[in-house]
CSV table of C-alpha atoms in Angstrom, one decimal:
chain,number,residue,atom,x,y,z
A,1,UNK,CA,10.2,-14.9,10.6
A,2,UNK,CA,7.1,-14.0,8.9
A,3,UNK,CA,7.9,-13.3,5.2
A,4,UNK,CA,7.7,-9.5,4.3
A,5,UNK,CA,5.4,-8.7,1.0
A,6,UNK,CA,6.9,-6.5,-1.5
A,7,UNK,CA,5.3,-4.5,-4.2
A,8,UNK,CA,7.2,-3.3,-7.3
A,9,UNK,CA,5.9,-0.6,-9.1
A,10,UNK,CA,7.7,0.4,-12.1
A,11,UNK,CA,6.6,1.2,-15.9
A,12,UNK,CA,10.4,-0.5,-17.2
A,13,UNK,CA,9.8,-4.6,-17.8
A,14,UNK,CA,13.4,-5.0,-17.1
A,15,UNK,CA,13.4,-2.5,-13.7
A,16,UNK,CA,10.6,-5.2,-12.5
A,17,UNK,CA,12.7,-8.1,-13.3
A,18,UNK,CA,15.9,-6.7,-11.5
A,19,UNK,CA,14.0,-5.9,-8.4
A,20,UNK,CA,12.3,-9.3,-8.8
A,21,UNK,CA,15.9,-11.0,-8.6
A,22,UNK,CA,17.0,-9.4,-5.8
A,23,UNK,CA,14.0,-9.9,-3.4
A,24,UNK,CA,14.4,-13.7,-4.7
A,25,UNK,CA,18.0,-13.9,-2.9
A,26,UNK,CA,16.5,-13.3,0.6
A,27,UNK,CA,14.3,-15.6,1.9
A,28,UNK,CA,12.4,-13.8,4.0
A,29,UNK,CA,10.8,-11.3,1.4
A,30,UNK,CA,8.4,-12.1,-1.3
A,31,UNK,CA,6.8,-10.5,-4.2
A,32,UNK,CA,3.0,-9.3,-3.5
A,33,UNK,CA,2.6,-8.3,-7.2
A,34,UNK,CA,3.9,-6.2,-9.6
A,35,UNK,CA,2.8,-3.2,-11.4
A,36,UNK,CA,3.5,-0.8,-14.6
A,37,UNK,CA,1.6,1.7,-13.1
A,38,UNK,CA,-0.5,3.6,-10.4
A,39,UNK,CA,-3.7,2.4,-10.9
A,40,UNK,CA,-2.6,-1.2,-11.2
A,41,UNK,CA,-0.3,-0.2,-8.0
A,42,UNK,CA,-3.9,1.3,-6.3
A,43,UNK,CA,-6.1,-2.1,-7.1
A,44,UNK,CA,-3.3,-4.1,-5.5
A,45,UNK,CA,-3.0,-2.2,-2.4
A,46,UNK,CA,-7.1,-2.5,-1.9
A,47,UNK,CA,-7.3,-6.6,-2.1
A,48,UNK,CA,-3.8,-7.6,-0.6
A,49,UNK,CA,-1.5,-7.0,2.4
A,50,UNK,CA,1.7,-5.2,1.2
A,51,UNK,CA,4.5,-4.1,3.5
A,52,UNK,CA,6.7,-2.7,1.4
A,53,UNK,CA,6.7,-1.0,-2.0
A,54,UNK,CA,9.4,-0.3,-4.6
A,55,UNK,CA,7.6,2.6,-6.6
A,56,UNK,CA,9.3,4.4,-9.4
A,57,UNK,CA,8.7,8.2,-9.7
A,58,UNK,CA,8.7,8.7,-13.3
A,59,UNK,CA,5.7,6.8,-14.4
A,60,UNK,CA,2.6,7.3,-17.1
A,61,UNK,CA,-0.9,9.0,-15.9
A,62,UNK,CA,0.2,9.5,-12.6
A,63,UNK,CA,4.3,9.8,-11.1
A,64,UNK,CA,4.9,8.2,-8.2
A,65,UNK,CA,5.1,10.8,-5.4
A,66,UNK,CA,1.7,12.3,-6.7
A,67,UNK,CA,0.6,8.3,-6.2
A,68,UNK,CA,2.0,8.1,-2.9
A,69,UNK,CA,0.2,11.5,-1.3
A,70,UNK,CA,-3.5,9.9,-2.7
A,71,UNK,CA,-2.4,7.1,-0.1
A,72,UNK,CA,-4.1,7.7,3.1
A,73,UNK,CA,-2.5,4.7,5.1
A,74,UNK,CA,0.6,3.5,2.4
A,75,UNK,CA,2.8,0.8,3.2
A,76,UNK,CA,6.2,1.8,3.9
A,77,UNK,CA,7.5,2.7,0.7
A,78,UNK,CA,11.5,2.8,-1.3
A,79,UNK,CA,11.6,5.1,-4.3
A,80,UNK,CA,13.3,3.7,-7.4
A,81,UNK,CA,14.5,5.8,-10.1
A,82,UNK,CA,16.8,7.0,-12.4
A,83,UNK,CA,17.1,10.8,-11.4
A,84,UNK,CA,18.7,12.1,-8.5
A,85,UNK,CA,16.6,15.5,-8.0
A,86,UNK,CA,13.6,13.9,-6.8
A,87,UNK,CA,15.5,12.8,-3.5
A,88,UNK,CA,14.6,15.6,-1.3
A,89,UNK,CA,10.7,15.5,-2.2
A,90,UNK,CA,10.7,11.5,-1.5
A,91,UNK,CA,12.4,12.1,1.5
A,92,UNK,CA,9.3,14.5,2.6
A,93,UNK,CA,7.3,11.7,1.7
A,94,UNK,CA,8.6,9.6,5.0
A,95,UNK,CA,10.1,6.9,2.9
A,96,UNK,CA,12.5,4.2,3.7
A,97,UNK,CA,15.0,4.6,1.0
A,98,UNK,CA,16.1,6.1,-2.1
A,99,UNK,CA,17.4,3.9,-4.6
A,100,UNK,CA,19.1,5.1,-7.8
A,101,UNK,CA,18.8,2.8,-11.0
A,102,UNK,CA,20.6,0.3,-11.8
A,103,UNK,CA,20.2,-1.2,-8.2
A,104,UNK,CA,23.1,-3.5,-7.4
A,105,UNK,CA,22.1,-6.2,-5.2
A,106,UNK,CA,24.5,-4.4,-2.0
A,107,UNK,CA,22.5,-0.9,-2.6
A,108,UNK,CA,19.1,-3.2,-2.1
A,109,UNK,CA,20.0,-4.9,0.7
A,110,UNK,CA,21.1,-1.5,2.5
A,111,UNK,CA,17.8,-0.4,2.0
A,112,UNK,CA,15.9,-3.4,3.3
A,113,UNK,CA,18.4,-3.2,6.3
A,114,UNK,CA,16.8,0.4,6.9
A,115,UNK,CA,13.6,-1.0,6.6
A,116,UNK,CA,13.8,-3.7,8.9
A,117,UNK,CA,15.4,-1.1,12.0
A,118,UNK,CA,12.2,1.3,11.2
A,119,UNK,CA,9.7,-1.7,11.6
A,120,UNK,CA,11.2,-2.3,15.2
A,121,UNK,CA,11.7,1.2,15.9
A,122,UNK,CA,8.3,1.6,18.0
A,123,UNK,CA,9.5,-1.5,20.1
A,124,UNK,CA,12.4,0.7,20.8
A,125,UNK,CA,10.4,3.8,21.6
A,126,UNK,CA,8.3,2.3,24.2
A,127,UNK,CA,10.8,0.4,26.3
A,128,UNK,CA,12.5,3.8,26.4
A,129,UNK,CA,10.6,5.4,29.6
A,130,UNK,CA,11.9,2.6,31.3
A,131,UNK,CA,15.5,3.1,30.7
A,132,UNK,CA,15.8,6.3,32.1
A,133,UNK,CA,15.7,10.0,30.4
A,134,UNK,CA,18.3,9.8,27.4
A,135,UNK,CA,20.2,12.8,26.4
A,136,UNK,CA,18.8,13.4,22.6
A,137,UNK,CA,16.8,15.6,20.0
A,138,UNK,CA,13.4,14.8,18.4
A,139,UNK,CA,12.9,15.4,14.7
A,140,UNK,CA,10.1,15.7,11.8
A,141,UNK,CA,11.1,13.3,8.6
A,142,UNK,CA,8.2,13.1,6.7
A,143,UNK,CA,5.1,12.0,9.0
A,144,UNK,CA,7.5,10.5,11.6
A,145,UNK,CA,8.6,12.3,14.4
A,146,UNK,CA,12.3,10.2,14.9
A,147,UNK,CA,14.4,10.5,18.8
A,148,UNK,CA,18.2,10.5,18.3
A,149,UNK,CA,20.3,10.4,20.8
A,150,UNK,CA,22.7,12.8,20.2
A,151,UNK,CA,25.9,10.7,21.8
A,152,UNK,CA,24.7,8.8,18.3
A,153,UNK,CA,25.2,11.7,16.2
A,154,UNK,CA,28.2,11.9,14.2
A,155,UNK,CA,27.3,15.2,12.1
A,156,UNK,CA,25.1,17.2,10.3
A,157,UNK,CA,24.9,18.4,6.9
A,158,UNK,CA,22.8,21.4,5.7
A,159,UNK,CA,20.8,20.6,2.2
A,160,UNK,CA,19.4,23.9,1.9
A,161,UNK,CA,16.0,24.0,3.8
A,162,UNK,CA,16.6,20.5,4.8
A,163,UNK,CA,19.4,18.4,7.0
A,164,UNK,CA,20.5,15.1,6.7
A,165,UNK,CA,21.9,13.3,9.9
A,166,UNK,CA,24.8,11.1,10.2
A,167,UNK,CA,24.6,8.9,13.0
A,168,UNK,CA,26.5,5.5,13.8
A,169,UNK,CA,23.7,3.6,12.1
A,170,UNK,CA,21.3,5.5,10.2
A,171,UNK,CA,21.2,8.5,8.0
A,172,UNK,CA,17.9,10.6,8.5
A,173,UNK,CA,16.4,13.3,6.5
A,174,UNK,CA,14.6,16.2,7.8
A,175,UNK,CA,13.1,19.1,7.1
A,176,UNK,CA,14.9,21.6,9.3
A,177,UNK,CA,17.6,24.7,8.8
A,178,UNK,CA,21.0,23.9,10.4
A,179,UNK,CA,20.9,27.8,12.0
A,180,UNK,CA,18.1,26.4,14.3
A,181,UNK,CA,19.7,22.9,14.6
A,182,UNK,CA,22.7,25.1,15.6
A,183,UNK,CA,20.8,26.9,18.6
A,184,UNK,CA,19.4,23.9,20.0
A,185,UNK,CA,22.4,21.5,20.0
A,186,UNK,CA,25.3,24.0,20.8
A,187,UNK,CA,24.9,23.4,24.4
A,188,UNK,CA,25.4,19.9,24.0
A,189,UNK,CA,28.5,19.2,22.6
A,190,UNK,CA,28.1,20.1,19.0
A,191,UNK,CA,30.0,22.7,17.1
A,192,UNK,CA,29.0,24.5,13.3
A,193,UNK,CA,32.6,24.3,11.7
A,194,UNK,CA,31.0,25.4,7.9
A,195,UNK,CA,27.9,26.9,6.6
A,196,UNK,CA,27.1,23.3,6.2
A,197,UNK,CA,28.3,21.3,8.7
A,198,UNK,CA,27.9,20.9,12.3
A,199,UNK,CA,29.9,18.4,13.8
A,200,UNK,CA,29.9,16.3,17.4
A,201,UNK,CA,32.7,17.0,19.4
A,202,UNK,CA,33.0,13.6,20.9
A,203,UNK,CA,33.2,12.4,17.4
A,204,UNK,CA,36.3,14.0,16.2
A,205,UNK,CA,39.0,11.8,15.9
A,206,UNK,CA,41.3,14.6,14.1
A,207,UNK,CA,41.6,18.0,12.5
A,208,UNK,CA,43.6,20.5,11.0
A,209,UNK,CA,43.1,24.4,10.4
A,210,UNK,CA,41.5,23.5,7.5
A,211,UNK,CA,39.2,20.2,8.1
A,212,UNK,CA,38.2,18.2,10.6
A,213,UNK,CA,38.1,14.1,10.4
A,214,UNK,CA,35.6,12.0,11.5
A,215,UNK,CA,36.1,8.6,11.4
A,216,UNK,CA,37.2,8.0,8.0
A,217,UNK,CA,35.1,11.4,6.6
A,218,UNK,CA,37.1,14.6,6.6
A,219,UNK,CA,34.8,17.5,6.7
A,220,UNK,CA,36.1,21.8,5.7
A,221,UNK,CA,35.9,24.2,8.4
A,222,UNK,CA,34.7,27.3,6.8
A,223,UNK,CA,37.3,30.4,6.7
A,224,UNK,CA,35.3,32.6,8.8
A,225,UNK,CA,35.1,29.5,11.4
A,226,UNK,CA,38.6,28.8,11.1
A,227,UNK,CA,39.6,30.8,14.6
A,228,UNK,CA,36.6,29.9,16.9
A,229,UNK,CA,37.2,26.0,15.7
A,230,UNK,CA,40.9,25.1,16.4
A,231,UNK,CA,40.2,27.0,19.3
A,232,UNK,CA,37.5,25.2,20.3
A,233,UNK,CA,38.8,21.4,19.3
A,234,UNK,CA,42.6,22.2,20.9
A,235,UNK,CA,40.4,23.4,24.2
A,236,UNK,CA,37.9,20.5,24.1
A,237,UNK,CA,38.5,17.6,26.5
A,238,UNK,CA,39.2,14.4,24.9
A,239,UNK,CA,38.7,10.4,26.3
């Protein structure tokens, strides 16, 4: 397996040396370099192949998102950082992951996990034509445009003007209101038990007036839901 070149950009010595450790423990990564900074981060990008980038946010001269938009053609990149509001704007970004420091070892792995079924996603996409036509949904996160099939789909969670879908492997977030996410997969199976939640109906393995499990996630149904749910769920033909 060809080895998978990392760049760490972060402005904290001991930040670098964590990430450092933890791409030593798998033997198909390696380090490409390692910067303090953007400008450092930008010099390194011009002479040397990089596939993946670590990049903090909070950073001197220039944050890291701001970095990230000057890149015409960035690698594919995992935000590192320290503050949990910044989420939604790296997601918009189309990165990989979002990483909260300190990054245990289990948390980094995840992340190079979601890396690695991203790189082979376009294998995926273009075998699909000859498979036949597969019941799903296409949606914007970041610069990608990502098919889900929607038997995949566990549920969806509103995060004000953006979504984040659960499926059985991945979790993906777009930029998208759940009302219009609503419209388009009612007919399919899929049922809005909150203001925020819109589950599969396949999916449910339980529920009560109040909540409806999934799996090992138990998820509220809304009081003004309440009626048109249990209805729905007792009425809804199960396997």
């Amino acid at each position: 397996m060809k080895k998978i070149r990392c760049l760490l950009v972060d402005d904290e010595p001991l930040a670098i040396s964590l990430l450092q450790k933890h791409v030593e423990q798998l033997d198909f990564l390696e380090v490409a370099g390692t910067c303090s900074n953007a400008l450092k981060a930008l010099e390194v990008l011009k002479g040397t192949t990089v596939d993946l980038m670590f990049l903090d946010i909070r950073m001197p001269a220039m944050s890291g998102t701001d970095f990230l938009r000057t890149l015409r053609n960035p690698p594919k990149v995992i935000i590192t950082t320290a503050y949990r509001e910044y989420a939604l704007e790296g997601y918009d970004l189309d990165i990989v992951d979002y990483l909260l420091k300190p990054i245990t070892f289990n948390r980094f792995f995840k992340a190079i996990e979601r890396y690695l079924r991203q790189d082979k996603q376009p294998e995926t996409a273009a075998a699909a034509p000859n498979s036949g036509e597969p019941s799903g949904i296409s949606v914007k996160s970041g610069h990608r445009t990502i098919r889900i099939n929607t038997d995949d789909i566990l549920y969806i969670e509103s995060l004000k003007d953006y979504i984040k879908i659960i499926t059985t492997g991945d979790m993906i977030v777009a930029k998208y209101r759940i009302g219009d996410m609503e419209n388009e997969l009612s007919a399919k199976g899929f049922l809005r038990i909150h203001r925020s939640f819109i589950v599969n109906l396949k999916q449910v393995s339980a529920f009560t007036a109040n909540d409806v499990e999934i799996g090992k996630t138990e998820l509220p149904i809304g009081e003004s839901y309440k009626g048109v749910v249990v209805k729905r769920l007792k009425g809804y033909p199960r396997n």
